[in-house]
Amino acid sequence: MLTSNEIVSALENDQFEFYYQPKVSLVTGKVYGAEALIRLVAPDGTVIMPDQFIPVAEQSSLIKSITRHMFLKLVRDMLALKKIGPLTVSFNVSVRDFEDDTLAKLILETLDATKLPSELFQLELTETATLEAGDVVKENMMLLVDAGLNMAMDDFGMGYSSLDTLSKWPFSTIKLDQGLISRMFHSEKSLTIVETSIRMAHELGVYVVAEGVETQAQYQRLLETGCTRIQGYWISRPVPLPQYTS
Ligand code: C2E
Ligand code: CA
Ligand code: CA
């Protein structure tokens, strides 16, 4: 695990990058977007994964600096990607990012200045974070939703959200937790949660993305259950931007 000082130094030295993992629609068979996943690329080329620094950053307001820094990087990447056509991109935020309106304002000002369509951007917030969040978080989230950005509830199935929670928060997508997907064929309960979540979400008009899809069997079963969007190693691992565009 990195220390706060090491994270600050990585920020100052611009060592964070996004890797992109494609998301595929089973209806069109095409890539319709990507999730941006942070990596710390050390000067010697070593790639450090987010579990080594995001939990530390989330314990303080450092996470807010990372999110702001990375959003601006995402916009630069999106401007570079524009040449290959519009693509929706999702990125991960923490509940702390919505404790005040700094991030929401930065996003709105930046989209205004660059003329990038807000509909292309989706923010992912975990289900467990949402369940603990209060009104201020919702208000700041609404600033973005009202401007046309989308929200996805990440790691869905870990926090036991009810239909009620989902209807009270402005999420247009849920992302089924990859633990559920990996246990689908080994646990009746997981399979039931997967199938019920897909039905419930669709009844509310909410999209479902299955995450961590690693095998054809999982993909096939999800398709039969009515899940039309998937992400996982079976399609592609997250890759650096130059590789993503080639
Ligand atoms: P997440 O948002 O749930 O992201 C999905 C994680 O699953 C990613 O790990 C991805 O590389 C991995 N994954 C994708 N497909 C598969 C698969 O088929 N099998 C398996 N076993 N894994 C798969 P990664 O990139 O290490 O990110 C871990 C977590 O770190 C993310 O989980 C997210 O919570 C957090 N994170 C990543 N980037 C950011 C960021 O920019 N900001 C914040 N606040 N958190 C981030
Ligand atoms: Ca995510
Ligand atoms: Ca997830």
mmCIF file of C-alpha atoms and ligand atoms in Angstrom:
data_model
loop_
_atom_site.group_PDB
_atom_site.id
_atom_site.type_symbol
_atom_site.label_atom_id
_atom_site.label_comp_id
_atom_site.label_asym_id
_atom_site.label_seq_id
_atom_site.Cartn_x
_atom_site.Cartn_y
_atom_site.Cartn_z
ATOM 1 C CA MET A 1 0.000 0.000 0.000
ATOM 2 C CA LEU A 2 1.310 3.462 -0.863
ATOM 3 C CA THR A 3 1.513 6.291 1.666
ATOM 4 C CA SER A 4 -0.318 9.604 1.257
ATOM 5 C CA ASN A 5 3.017 11.301 0.554
ATOM 6 C CA GLU A 6 3.766 8.886 -2.275
ATOM 7 C CA ILE A 7 0.324 9.534 -3.768
ATOM 8 C CA VAL A 8 0.794 13.306 -3.596
ATOM 9 C CA SER A 9 4.176 12.949 -5.261
ATOM 10 C CA ALA A 10 2.692 10.786 -8.035
ATOM 11 C CA LEU A 11 0.046 13.468 -8.618
ATOM 12 C CA GLU A 12 2.644 16.240 -8.755
ATOM 13 C CA ASN A 13 4.746 14.232 -11.184
ATOM 14 C CA ASP A 14 1.756 13.379 -13.373
ATOM 15 C CA GLN A 15 2.249 9.615 -13.040
ATOM 16 C CA PHE A 16 -1.413 8.563 -13.104
ATOM 17 C CA GLU A 17 -2.885 7.238 -16.331
ATOM 18 C CA PHE A 18 -6.175 5.719 -17.395
ATOM 19 C CA TYR A 19 -6.382 2.246 -18.904
ATOM 20 C CA TYR A 20 -9.574 1.582 -20.867
ATOM 21 C CA GLN A 21 -11.691 -1.544 -20.807
ATOM 22 C CA PRO A 22 -14.293 -1.889 -23.579
ATOM 23 C CA LYS A 23 -17.962 -2.530 -22.861
ATOM 24 C CA VAL A 24 -19.881 -4.516 -25.450
ATOM 25 C CA SER A 25 -23.560 -4.559 -26.371
ATOM 26 C CA LEU A 26 -24.882 -8.054 -27.018
ATOM 27 C CA VAL A 27 -27.650 -6.518 -29.124
ATOM 28 C CA THR A 28 -25.336 -4.939 -31.677
ATOM 29 C CA GLY A 29 -22.273 -7.068 -30.955
ATOM 30 C CA LYS A 30 -20.277 -3.847 -30.858
ATOM 31 C CA VAL A 31 -18.213 -1.880 -28.383
ATOM 32 C CA TYR A 32 -20.426 0.963 -27.163
ATOM 33 C CA GLY A 33 -18.122 2.427 -24.574
ATOM 34 C CA ALA A 34 -15.307 1.913 -22.134
ATOM 35 C CA GLU A 35 -14.554 2.178 -18.446
ATOM 36 C CA ALA A 36 -11.544 4.275 -17.481
ATOM 37 C CA LEU A 37 -9.463 2.586 -14.772
ATOM 38 C CA ILE A 38 -6.658 4.385 -13.013
ATOM 39 C CA ARG A 39 -3.056 3.127 -12.945
ATOM 40 C CA LEU A 40 0.063 4.634 -11.432
ATOM 41 C CA VAL A 41 2.852 4.273 -13.969
ATOM 42 C CA ALA A 42 6.182 4.645 -12.158
ATOM 43 C CA PRO A 43 9.161 6.205 -13.975
ATOM 44 C CA ASP A 44 10.690 2.742 -14.474
ATOM 45 C CA GLY A 45 7.472 1.609 -16.212
ATOM 46 C CA THR A 46 6.082 -0.420 -13.297
ATOM 47 C CA VAL A 47 2.280 -0.302 -13.293
ATOM 48 C CA ILE A 48 0.737 0.036 -9.834
ATOM 49 C CA MET A 49 -2.904 -1.049 -9.471
ATOM 50 C CA PRO A 50 -5.611 1.075 -7.790
ATOM 51 C CA ASP A 51 -6.019 -1.265 -4.808
ATOM 52 C CA GLN A 52 -2.545 -0.070 -3.757
ATOM 53 C CA PHE A 53 -3.543 3.598 -3.435
ATOM 54 C CA ILE A 54 -7.305 4.286 -3.838
ATOM 55 C CA PRO A 55 -8.258 2.942 -0.362
ATOM 56 C CA VAL A 56 -5.569 5.176 1.216
ATOM 57 C CA ALA A 57 -6.691 8.198 -0.818
ATOM 58 C CA GLU A 58 -10.333 7.587 0.140
ATOM 59 C CA GLN A 59 -9.458 7.994 3.807
ATOM 60 C CA SER A 60 -8.754 11.679 3.254
ATOM 61 C CA SER A 61 -9.647 14.423 0.826
ATOM 62 C CA LEU A 62 -6.758 13.227 -1.345
ATOM 63 C CA ILE A 63 -9.296 11.210 -3.327
ATOM 64 C CA LYS A 64 -10.901 14.486 -4.434
ATOM 65 C CA SER A 65 -7.584 15.700 -5.860
ATOM 66 C CA ILE A 66 -7.167 12.423 -7.715
ATOM 67 C CA THR A 67 -10.692 12.534 -9.154
ATOM 68 C CA ARG A 68 -10.317 16.133 -10.364
ATOM 69 C CA HIS A 69 -6.881 15.436 -11.843
ATOM 70 C CA MET A 70 -8.128 12.285 -13.576
ATOM 71 C CA PHE A 71 -11.284 13.885 -14.916
ATOM 72 C CA LEU A 72 -9.169 16.473 -16.733
ATOM 73 C CA LYS A 73 -6.991 13.671 -18.064
ATOM 74 C CA LEU A 74 -10.103 11.823 -19.214
ATOM 75 C CA VAL A 75 -11.237 14.883 -21.128
ATOM 76 C CA ARG A 76 -7.862 15.112 -22.867
ATOM 77 C CA ASP A 77 -8.116 11.407 -23.759
ATOM 78 C CA MET A 78 -11.671 11.916 -25.039
ATOM 79 C CA LEU A 79 -10.606 14.818 -27.229
ATOM 80 C CA ALA A 80 -7.904 12.568 -28.701
ATOM 81 C CA LEU A 81 -10.471 9.767 -29.173
ATOM 82 C CA LYS A 82 -12.959 12.039 -30.925
ATOM 83 C CA LYS A 83 -11.235 11.281 -34.192
ATOM 84 C CA ILE A 84 -12.424 7.667 -34.058
ATOM 85 C CA GLY A 85 -16.017 8.620 -33.346
ATOM 86 C CA PRO A 86 -18.116 9.244 -30.261
ATOM 87 C CA LEU A 87 -17.735 6.746 -27.472
ATOM 88 C CA THR A 88 -19.292 6.742 -24.056
ATOM 89 C CA VAL A 89 -16.868 6.545 -21.203
ATOM 90 C CA SER A 90 -17.413 5.799 -17.543
ATOM 91 C CA PHE A 91 -15.128 6.660 -14.668
ATOM 92 C CA ASN A 92 -15.132 5.869 -10.973
ATOM 93 C CA VAL A 93 -15.917 8.409 -8.302
ATOM 94 C CA SER A 94 -16.020 8.242 -4.544
ATOM 95 C CA VAL A 95 -18.831 9.471 -2.333
ATOM 96 C CA ARG A 96 -16.417 12.116 -1.004
ATOM 97 C CA ASP A 97 -16.339 13.682 -4.453
ATOM 98 C CA PHE A 98 -19.949 14.706 -3.892
ATOM 99 C CA GLU A 99 -19.557 16.085 -0.365
ATOM 100 C CA ASP A 100 -19.428 19.515 -1.999
ATOM 101 C CA ASP A 101 -20.051 20.857 -5.496
ATOM 102 C CA THR A 102 -16.369 21.280 -6.544
ATOM 103 C CA LEU A 103 -16.273 18.230 -8.811
ATOM 104 C CA ALA A 104 -19.709 18.811 -10.324
ATOM 105 C CA LYS A 105 -18.774 22.408 -11.167
ATOM 106 C CA LEU A 106 -15.414 21.415 -12.632
ATOM 107 C CA ILE A 107 -17.110 18.818 -14.845
ATOM 108 C CA LEU A 108 -19.803 21.215 -16.060
ATOM 109 C CA GLU A 109 -17.342 24.033 -16.763
ATOM 110 C CA THR A 110 -14.960 21.714 -18.583
ATOM 111 C CA LEU A 111 -17.669 20.176 -20.774
ATOM 112 C CA ASP A 112 -18.917 23.642 -21.581
ATOM 113 C CA ALA A 113 -15.433 24.821 -22.563
ATOM 114 C CA THR A 114 -14.582 21.755 -24.665
ATOM 115 C CA LYS A 115 -18.058 21.256 -26.168
ATOM 116 C CA LEU A 116 -17.853 17.527 -25.456
ATOM 117 C CA PRO A 117 -21.428 16.164 -25.145
ATOM 118 C CA SER A 118 -22.334 15.436 -21.524
ATOM 119 C CA GLU A 119 -24.226 12.291 -22.631
ATOM 120 C CA LEU A 120 -20.869 10.636 -23.361
ATOM 121 C CA PHE A 121 -19.877 10.670 -19.696
ATOM 122 C CA GLN A 122 -20.960 8.248 -17.009
ATOM 123 C CA LEU A 123 -19.897 8.303 -13.366
ATOM 124 C CA GLU A 124 -19.702 5.061 -11.394
ATOM 125 C CA LEU A 125 -20.380 5.080 -7.672
ATOM 126 C CA THR A 126 -20.505 1.869 -5.644
ATOM 127 C CA GLU A 127 -23.748 0.569 -4.250
ATOM 128 C CA THR A 128 -22.391 0.436 -0.696
ATOM 129 C CA ALA A 129 -21.252 4.083 -0.918
ATOM 130 C CA THR A 130 -24.680 5.087 -2.204
ATOM 131 C CA LEU A 131 -26.443 3.343 0.649
ATOM 132 C CA GLU A 132 -24.443 5.444 3.126
ATOM 133 C CA ALA A 133 -24.788 8.722 1.237
ATOM 134 C CA GLY A 134 -27.021 11.595 2.278
ATOM 135 C CA ASP A 135 -28.920 14.440 0.645
ATOM 136 C CA VAL A 136 -25.891 16.604 -0.166
ATOM 137 C CA VAL A 137 -24.392 13.779 -2.210
ATOM 138 C CA LYS A 138 -27.649 13.357 -4.078
ATOM 139 C CA GLU A 139 -27.937 17.096 -4.765
ATOM 140 C CA ASN A 140 -24.441 17.303 -6.216
ATOM 141 C CA MET A 141 -25.068 14.199 -8.274
ATOM 142 C CA MET A 142 -28.273 15.792 -9.595
ATOM 143 C CA LEU A 143 -26.309 18.808 -10.892
ATOM 144 C CA LEU A 144 -24.645 16.387 -13.312
ATOM 145 C CA VAL A 145 -27.687 14.255 -14.101
ATOM 146 C CA ASP A 146 -29.693 17.400 -14.919
ATOM 147 C CA ALA A 147 -26.925 18.392 -17.332
ATOM 148 C CA GLY A 148 -27.220 15.057 -19.175
ATOM 149 C CA LEU A 149 -24.490 12.944 -17.598
ATOM 150 C CA ASN A 150 -25.296 9.376 -16.563
ATOM 151 C CA MET A 151 -24.784 7.615 -13.261
ATOM 152 C CA ALA A 152 -24.036 3.925 -12.800
ATOM 153 C CA MET A 153 -24.350 2.022 -9.536
ATOM 154 C CA ASP A 154 -21.151 -0.027 -9.322
ATOM 155 C CA ASP A 155 -20.643 -3.387 -7.579
ATOM 156 C CA PHE A 156 -24.393 -3.941 -7.497
ATOM 157 C CA GLY A 157 -25.376 -6.988 -5.435
ATOM 158 C CA MET A 158 -22.914 -6.391 -2.606
ATOM 159 C CA GLY A 159 -25.051 -3.961 -0.634
ATOM 160 C CA TYR A 160 -28.506 -5.509 -1.067
ATOM 161 C CA SER A 161 -30.180 -2.432 -2.505
ATOM 162 C CA SER A 162 -33.896 -2.674 -2.729
ATOM 163 C CA LEU A 163 -36.097 -1.626 -5.589
ATOM 164 C CA ASP A 164 -36.876 1.365 -3.433
ATOM 165 C CA THR A 165 -33.228 2.549 -3.256
ATOM 166 C CA LEU A 166 -32.825 2.253 -6.977
ATOM 167 C CA SER A 167 -35.973 4.259 -7.630
ATOM 168 C CA LYS A 168 -34.870 7.047 -5.262
ATOM 169 C CA TRP A 169 -31.452 7.597 -6.807
ATOM 170 C CA PRO A 170 -30.822 8.856 -10.343
ATOM 171 C CA PHE A 171 -28.976 5.807 -11.674
ATOM 172 C CA SER A 172 -29.524 4.908 -15.321
ATOM 173 C CA THR A 173 -27.338 1.787 -15.070
ATOM 174 C CA ILE A 174 -26.404 -0.880 -12.563
ATOM 175 C CA LYS A 175 -23.188 -2.851 -12.853
ATOM 176 C CA LEU A 176 -23.537 -6.369 -11.506
ATOM 177 C CA ASP A 177 -20.667 -7.103 -9.164
ATOM 178 C CA GLN A 178 -18.021 -9.363 -10.646
ATOM 179 C CA GLY A 179 -18.094 -11.589 -7.545
ATOM 180 C CA LEU A 180 -21.711 -12.449 -8.355
ATOM 181 C CA ILE A 181 -20.813 -13.259 -11.954
ATOM 182 C CA SER A 182 -17.913 -15.491 -10.923
ATOM 183 C CA ARG A 183 -20.125 -17.395 -8.448
ATOM 184 C CA MET A 184 -23.058 -17.671 -10.857
ATOM 185 C CA PHE A 185 -22.497 -21.347 -11.644
ATOM 186 C CA HIS A 186 -21.352 -22.356 -8.169
ATOM 187 C CA SER A 187 -24.013 -20.796 -6.018
ATOM 188 C CA GLU A 188 -27.778 -20.934 -6.539
ATOM 189 C CA LYS A 189 -28.097 -17.742 -4.493
ATOM 190 C CA SER A 190 -25.721 -15.769 -6.715
ATOM 191 C CA LEU A 191 -27.541 -16.927 -9.811
ATOM 192 C CA THR A 192 -30.839 -15.867 -8.266
ATOM 193 C CA ILE A 193 -29.456 -12.427 -7.359
ATOM 194 C CA VAL A 194 -28.126 -12.004 -10.910
ATOM 195 C CA GLU A 195 -31.402 -13.001 -12.537
ATOM 196 C CA THR A 196 -33.602 -11.025 -10.144
ATOM 197 C CA SER A 197 -31.437 -7.906 -10.451
ATOM 198 C CA ILE A 198 -31.624 -8.012 -14.232
ATOM 199 C CA ARG A 199 -35.422 -8.328 -14.170
ATOM 200 C CA MET A 200 -35.849 -5.678 -11.498
ATOM 201 C CA ALA A 201 -33.578 -3.184 -13.259
ATOM 202 C CA HIS A 202 -35.304 -3.659 -16.580
ATOM 203 C CA GLU A 203 -38.697 -3.101 -14.994
ATOM 204 C CA LEU A 204 -37.390 0.238 -13.730
ATOM 205 C CA GLY A 205 -35.946 1.119 -17.134
ATOM 206 C CA VAL A 206 -32.394 0.825 -15.847
ATOM 207 C CA TYR A 207 -29.605 -0.674 -17.982
ATOM 208 C CA VAL A 208 -27.616 -3.617 -16.660
ATOM 209 C CA VAL A 209 -23.930 -4.208 -17.293
ATOM 210 C CA ALA A 210 -22.443 -7.520 -16.170
ATOM 211 C CA GLU A 211 -18.895 -7.049 -15.034
ATOM 212 C CA GLY A 212 -16.013 -9.511 -14.783
ATOM 213 C CA VAL A 213 -17.302 -11.789 -17.544
ATOM 214 C CA GLU A 214 -14.475 -14.249 -18.122
ATOM 215 C CA THR A 215 -16.003 -17.211 -19.950
ATOM 216 C CA GLN A 216 -18.271 -17.993 -22.864
ATOM 217 C CA ALA A 217 -20.568 -19.944 -20.511
ATOM 218 C CA GLN A 218 -21.116 -16.837 -18.360
ATOM 219 C CA TYR A 219 -21.695 -14.708 -21.425
ATOM 220 C CA GLN A 220 -24.216 -17.217 -22.840
ATOM 221 C CA ARG A 221 -26.161 -17.477 -19.599
ATOM 222 C CA LEU A 222 -26.282 -13.689 -19.168
ATOM 223 C CA LEU A 223 -27.567 -13.300 -22.690
ATOM 224 C CA GLU A 224 -30.332 -15.842 -22.006
ATOM 225 C CA THR A 225 -31.235 -13.974 -18.821
ATOM 226 C CA GLY A 226 -31.721 -10.785 -20.788
ATOM 227 C CA CYS A 227 -28.529 -8.939 -19.885
ATOM 228 C CA THR A 228 -27.396 -7.067 -22.970
ATOM 229 C CA ARG A 229 -24.230 -5.287 -21.866
ATOM 230 C CA ILE A 230 -21.048 -6.925 -20.713
ATOM 231 C CA GLN A 231 -17.534 -6.071 -19.666
ATOM 232 C CA GLY A 232 -14.741 -8.467 -18.765
ATOM 233 C CA TYR A 233 -11.558 -10.269 -19.665
ATOM 234 C CA TRP A 234 -13.552 -12.435 -22.053
ATOM 235 C CA ILE A 235 -13.864 -9.355 -24.286
ATOM 236 C CA SER A 236 -10.692 -7.522 -23.306
ATOM 237 C CA ARG A 237 -8.532 -6.539 -20.375
ATOM 238 C CA PRO A 238 -8.113 -2.816 -19.651
ATOM 239 C CA VAL A 239 -5.487 -1.411 -22.018
ATOM 240 C CA PRO A 240 -3.555 1.877 -22.301
ATOM 241 C CA LEU A 241 -5.086 4.529 -24.578
ATOM 242 C CA PRO A 242 -2.711 4.054 -27.549
ATOM 243 C CA GLN A 243 -3.525 0.338 -27.597
ATOM 244 C CA TYR A 244 -7.250 1.044 -27.148
ATOM 245 C CA THR A 245 -7.391 3.207 -30.266
ATOM 246 C CA SER A 246 -5.335 0.904 -32.469
HETATM 247 P P1 C2E B 1 -14.272 -1.555 -10.376
HETATM 248 O O1 C2E B 1 -14.744 -0.174 -10.645
HETATM 249 O O2 C2E B 1 -15.267 -2.556 -9.947
HETATM 250 O O3 C2E B 1 -13.521 -1.995 -11.695
HETATM 251 C C1 C2E B 1 -13.508 -3.299 -12.212
HETATM 252 C C2 C2E B 1 -12.224 -4.011 -11.869
HETATM 253 O O4 C2E B 1 -12.300 -5.359 -12.341
HETATM 254 C C3 C2E B 1 -10.994 -3.433 -12.548
HETATM 255 O O5 C2E B 1 -9.893 -3.650 -11.667
HETATM 256 C C4 C2E B 1 -10.872 -4.307 -13.794
HETATM 257 O O6 C2E B 1 -9.553 -4.333 -14.328
HETATM 258 C C5 C2E B 1 -11.242 -5.642 -13.236
HETATM 259 N N1 C2E B 1 -11.802 -6.565 -14.235
HETATM 260 C C6 C2E B 1 -12.417 -6.279 -15.396
HETATM 261 N N2 C2E B 1 -12.808 -7.379 -16.047
HETATM 262 C C7 C2E B 1 -12.432 -8.427 -15.269
HETATM 263 C C8 C2E B 1 -12.570 -9.861 -15.412
HETATM 264 O O7 C2E B 1 -13.122 -10.400 -16.364
HETATM 265 N N3 C2E B 1 -12.066 -10.613 -14.381
HETATM 266 C C9 C2E B 1 -11.460 -10.062 -13.288
HETATM 267 N N4 C2E B 1 -10.990 -10.878 -12.350
HETATM 268 N N5 C2E B 1 -11.328 -8.714 -13.142
HETATM 269 C C10 C2E B 1 -11.803 -7.916 -14.120
HETATM 270 P P2 C2E B 1 -8.863 -2.489 -11.348
HETATM 271 O O8 C2E B 1 -8.585 -1.700 -12.591
HETATM 272 O O9 C2E B 1 -7.733 -3.081 -10.595
HETATM 273 O O10 C2E B 1 -9.685 -1.514 -10.391
HETATM 274 C C11 C2E B 1 -10.055 -1.935 -9.102
HETATM 275 C C12 C2E B 1 -10.962 -0.924 -8.445
HETATM 276 O O11 C2E B 1 -10.283 0.306 -8.192
HETATM 277 C C13 C2E B 1 -12.144 -0.537 -9.324
HETATM 278 O O12 C2E B 1 -13.123 -1.530 -9.244
HETATM 279 C C14 C2E B 1 -12.552 0.778 -8.679
HETATM 280 O O13 C2E B 1 -13.316 0.561 -7.533
HETATM 281 C C15 C2E B 1 -11.215 1.352 -8.275
HETATM 282 N N6 C2E B 1 -10.788 2.354 -9.276
HETATM 283 C C16 C2E B 1 -10.227 2.143 -10.483
HETATM 284 N N7 C2E B 1 -9.983 3.320 -11.121
HETATM 285 C C17 C2E B 1 -10.427 4.289 -10.300
HETATM 286 C C18 C2E B 1 -10.484 5.723 -10.379
HETATM 287 O O14 C2E B 1 -10.090 6.361 -11.369
HETATM 288 N N8 C2E B 1 -11.014 6.379 -9.294
HETATM 289 C C19 C2E B 1 -11.498 5.716 -8.206
HETATM 290 N N9 C2E B 1 -12.020 6.443 -7.188
HETATM 291 N N10 C2E B 1 -11.481 4.384 -8.100
HETATM 292 C C20 C2E B 1 -10.952 3.675 -9.130
HETATM 293 CA CA CA B 2 -16.267 0.731 -11.824
HETATM 294 CA CA CA B 3 -17.401 -2.957 -10.208
#
